[in-house]
Amino acid sequence: MITHAGQRRVPAHGTRTSGERRADRAARHAFRSRRVRIGSLAALLLTAASVIAAIDVLSAMFGSSLHVIAYRELLDVRWDGWVTRAISGGLVLVGLVFLLAGLLPGRSRVVPLHGRVPDVVMGVSKRGLCRAIAAAAEDATGVSRVRRVRLRPRRVTVVAETPVRDARGLEDGVADAVRACLERIRPLQPRTVKVRMKRKET
């Protein structure tokens, strides 16, 4: 059995103070994924290219060029050839990947929470939020165990077990318990709640 609960109730626009809205923006920015791995890769590639160029330039200045970069061979390259075009296209794709990585938000391990002042930002780990949701769902009537909690940007999916043979209506109680948990924790992103009740095997 599946039920869909409505989005978490949030204060109407204008009821929150300007300080609280600034606090929300600060929390969203503070816990935004920085894409450390791809940023480190880009920095490593640029550093390697700079070091190679610096070695070649400095060695040429002292009269014994190491020819790390084959300048003479580059002069003979046909710039309208397929090899050059393929290399250029690959470099363009790499550049676009790095550009999109910098512009698009990544997946953060921390869920930002509503705050009151911009100087104090609050967040909860995704694992911690899932545990809190699972605990709230297990406290609902008729639930023996929560099998899984899946947290998505706009939805929470809870799969729970019940020993009750006729479980009609139990999913609504689980959804209400999860909604109440989200109301207490107050994550920035409103989420719908999806509950799946499974009969406990005896």
Coordinates of C-alpha atoms in Angstrom, one line a residue:
M1 CA 0.0 0.0 0.0
I2 CA 1.2 3.4 -0.9
T3 CA 0.2 6.9 0.2
H4 CA 1.4 10.3 -0.8
A5 CA 1.3 13.1 1.7
G6 CA 1.3 16.7 0.8
Q7 CA 4.3 19.0 1.0
R8 CA 5.6 20.1 4.3
R9 CA 3.7 23.1 5.5
V10 CA 5.9 26.2 5.4
P11 CA 5.2 29.7 6.6
A12 CA 3.6 31.9 3.9
H13 CA 5.8 34.3 2.0
G14 CA 6.3 37.5 4.0
T15 CA 5.7 35.9 7.5
R16 CA 9.4 35.2 7.9
T17 CA 11.6 38.2 8.9
S18 CA 14.4 39.4 6.6
G19 CA 16.9 38.0 9.1
E20 CA 15.4 34.6 8.8
R21 CA 15.4 34.7 5.0
R22 CA 19.1 35.8 5.1
A23 CA 19.7 32.9 7.5
D24 CA 18.1 30.5 5.0
R25 CA 20.3 31.8 2.1
A26 CA 23.4 31.6 4.3
A27 CA 22.6 27.9 5.3
R28 CA 21.9 27.0 1.6
H29 CA 25.3 28.5 0.6
A30 CA 27.3 27.1 3.5
F31 CA 26.2 23.5 2.8
R32 CA 26.4 23.7 -0.9
S33 CA 28.5 20.9 -2.4
R34 CA 31.9 22.3 -3.4
R35 CA 32.7 19.4 -5.8
V36 CA 36.1 19.0 -4.2
R37 CA 37.2 16.1 -6.4
I38 CA 36.6 17.7 -9.7
G39 CA 38.0 21.0 -8.5
S40 CA 41.1 19.2 -7.3
L41 CA 41.5 17.5 -10.7
A42 CA 41.2 20.8 -12.5
A43 CA 43.8 22.4 -10.2
L44 CA 46.1 19.4 -10.7
L45 CA 45.9 19.6 -14.5
L46 CA 46.5 23.3 -14.6
T47 CA 49.4 23.0 -12.1
A48 CA 51.0 20.3 -14.2
A49 CA 50.7 22.3 -17.4
S50 CA 52.1 25.4 -15.7
V51 CA 55.1 23.4 -14.3
I52 CA 55.9 21.9 -17.7
A53 CA 55.7 25.3 -19.4
A54 CA 57.8 26.9 -16.7
I55 CA 60.5 24.2 -16.9
D56 CA 60.7 24.7 -20.7
V57 CA 60.9 28.5 -20.5
L58 CA 63.5 28.6 -17.7
S59 CA 65.7 26.0 -19.4
A60 CA 65.5 28.0 -22.6
M61 CA 66.5 31.2 -20.8
F62 CA 69.7 29.5 -19.5
G63 CA 70.6 28.4 -23.0
S64 CA 69.8 24.7 -22.8
S65 CA 66.2 24.1 -23.6
L66 CA 64.9 20.7 -22.5
H67 CA 62.3 20.7 -25.3
V68 CA 59.6 19.4 -23.0
I69 CA 57.1 21.1 -25.3
A70 CA 57.8 20.2 -29.0
Y71 CA 57.3 23.7 -30.4
R72 CA 58.9 22.8 -33.8
E73 CA 56.6 19.8 -34.3
L74 CA 53.6 22.1 -33.5
L75 CA 54.6 24.4 -36.3
D76 CA 54.2 21.5 -38.7
V77 CA 50.7 20.5 -37.5
R78 CA 47.9 20.9 -39.9
W79 CA 45.3 22.9 -38.0
D80 CA 42.5 21.8 -40.3
G81 CA 43.4 18.1 -39.9
W82 CA 41.1 15.6 -38.1
V83 CA 43.6 14.9 -35.3
T84 CA 43.7 18.6 -34.4
R85 CA 40.0 18.9 -34.5
A86 CA 39.5 15.8 -32.4
I87 CA 42.0 17.1 -29.8
S88 CA 40.3 20.6 -29.8
G89 CA 36.9 19.0 -29.4
G90 CA 38.1 17.0 -26.5
L91 CA 39.5 20.0 -24.8
V92 CA 36.3 21.9 -25.3
L93 CA 34.3 19.0 -23.7
V94 CA 36.7 18.9 -20.8
G95 CA 36.3 22.7 -20.4
L96 CA 32.5 22.4 -20.5
V97 CA 32.5 19.6 -17.8
F98 CA 34.6 21.8 -15.5
L99 CA 32.3 24.8 -16.2
L100 CA 29.1 22.9 -15.5
A101 CA 30.7 21.4 -12.4
G102 CA 31.3 25.0 -11.1
L103 CA 27.9 26.3 -12.0
L104 CA 25.6 23.4 -11.2
P105 CA 25.1 22.4 -7.5
G106 CA 26.4 19.0 -6.5
R107 CA 25.0 16.6 -3.9
S108 CA 25.8 17.7 -0.4
R109 CA 25.9 15.2 2.5
V110 CA 24.3 17.9 4.8
V111 CA 20.7 19.1 4.6
P112 CA 20.4 22.8 5.5
L113 CA 17.9 23.8 8.1
H114 CA 15.8 26.9 8.6
G115 CA 17.6 29.4 10.9
R116 CA 16.9 32.7 12.6
V117 CA 20.1 34.7 12.2
P118 CA 22.5 34.7 9.2
D119 CA 25.6 34.3 11.5
V120 CA 24.4 30.9 12.7
V121 CA 23.8 28.3 10.0
M122 CA 22.4 24.9 10.9
G123 CA 22.3 21.6 9.0
V124 CA 21.9 17.9 9.6
S125 CA 23.6 15.0 7.9
K126 CA 21.4 13.0 5.4
R127 CA 22.1 9.9 7.5
G128 CA 21.0 11.6 10.7
L129 CA 17.8 12.9 9.0
C130 CA 17.0 9.4 7.7
R131 CA 17.5 8.0 11.2
A132 CA 15.2 10.6 12.7
I133 CA 12.5 9.9 10.1
A134 CA 12.9 6.1 10.6
A135 CA 12.5 6.6 14.4
A136 CA 9.4 8.7 13.9
A137 CA 7.9 6.2 11.5
E138 CA 8.5 3.3 13.9
D139 CA 6.6 5.2 16.6
A140 CA 3.5 5.2 14.4
T141 CA 0.7 2.8 15.2
G142 CA 1.0 -0.6 13.6
V143 CA 4.6 -0.3 12.5
S144 CA 7.0 -3.1 13.6
R145 CA 10.1 -2.0 11.7
V146 CA 11.2 0.5 9.1
R147 CA 13.0 -1.3 6.3
R148 CA 14.3 1.7 4.3
V149 CA 14.2 5.5 4.2
R150 CA 15.1 7.1 1.0
L151 CA 15.8 10.9 1.0
R152 CA 15.5 12.8 -2.2
P153 CA 15.6 16.5 -2.9
R154 CA 11.8 16.8 -3.0
R155 CA 10.6 13.5 -1.6
V156 CA 11.0 11.2 1.4
T157 CA 10.1 7.5 0.8
V158 CA 9.5 5.3 3.8
V159 CA 9.2 1.5 3.5
A160 CA 7.8 0.0 6.8
E161 CA 6.7 -3.4 8.0
T162 CA 3.5 -4.1 9.8
P163 CA 2.1 -7.3 11.5
V164 CA -1.4 -6.1 10.9
R165 CA -3.3 -8.1 8.3
D166 CA -5.5 -5.3 7.2
A167 CA -3.1 -2.3 7.1
R168 CA -5.6 0.1 5.5
G169 CA -5.2 3.6 7.0
L170 CA -1.9 2.8 8.7
E171 CA 0.1 4.5 6.0
D172 CA -1.6 7.8 6.7
G173 CA -0.5 7.6 10.4
V174 CA 3.1 6.9 9.3
A175 CA 3.0 9.8 6.8
D176 CA 1.7 12.1 9.5
A177 CA 4.5 11.0 11.9
V178 CA 7.1 11.7 9.2
R179 CA 5.6 15.1 8.4
A180 CA 5.7 16.0 12.1
C181 CA 9.3 15.0 12.3
L182 CA 10.1 17.2 9.3
E183 CA 8.2 20.0 10.9
R184 CA 10.4 19.7 14.0
I185 CA 13.7 19.5 12.2
R186 CA 12.7 22.2 9.6
P187 CA 14.8 21.4 6.5
L188 CA 14.9 24.2 3.9
Q189 CA 13.6 22.1 1.0
P190 CA 9.9 21.1 1.4
R191 CA 9.4 17.4 0.7
T192 CA 6.5 15.2 -0.1
V193 CA 6.2 11.9 1.9
K194 CA 5.6 8.5 0.2
V195 CA 4.9 5.5 2.5
R196 CA 4.9 1.9 1.5
M197 CA 3.5 -0.6 4.0
K198 CA 4.6 -4.3 3.7
R199 CA 3.1 -7.2 5.6
K200 CA 5.6 -8.7 8.0
E201 CA 6.4 -12.2 7.2
T202 CA 5.8 -14.7 10.1

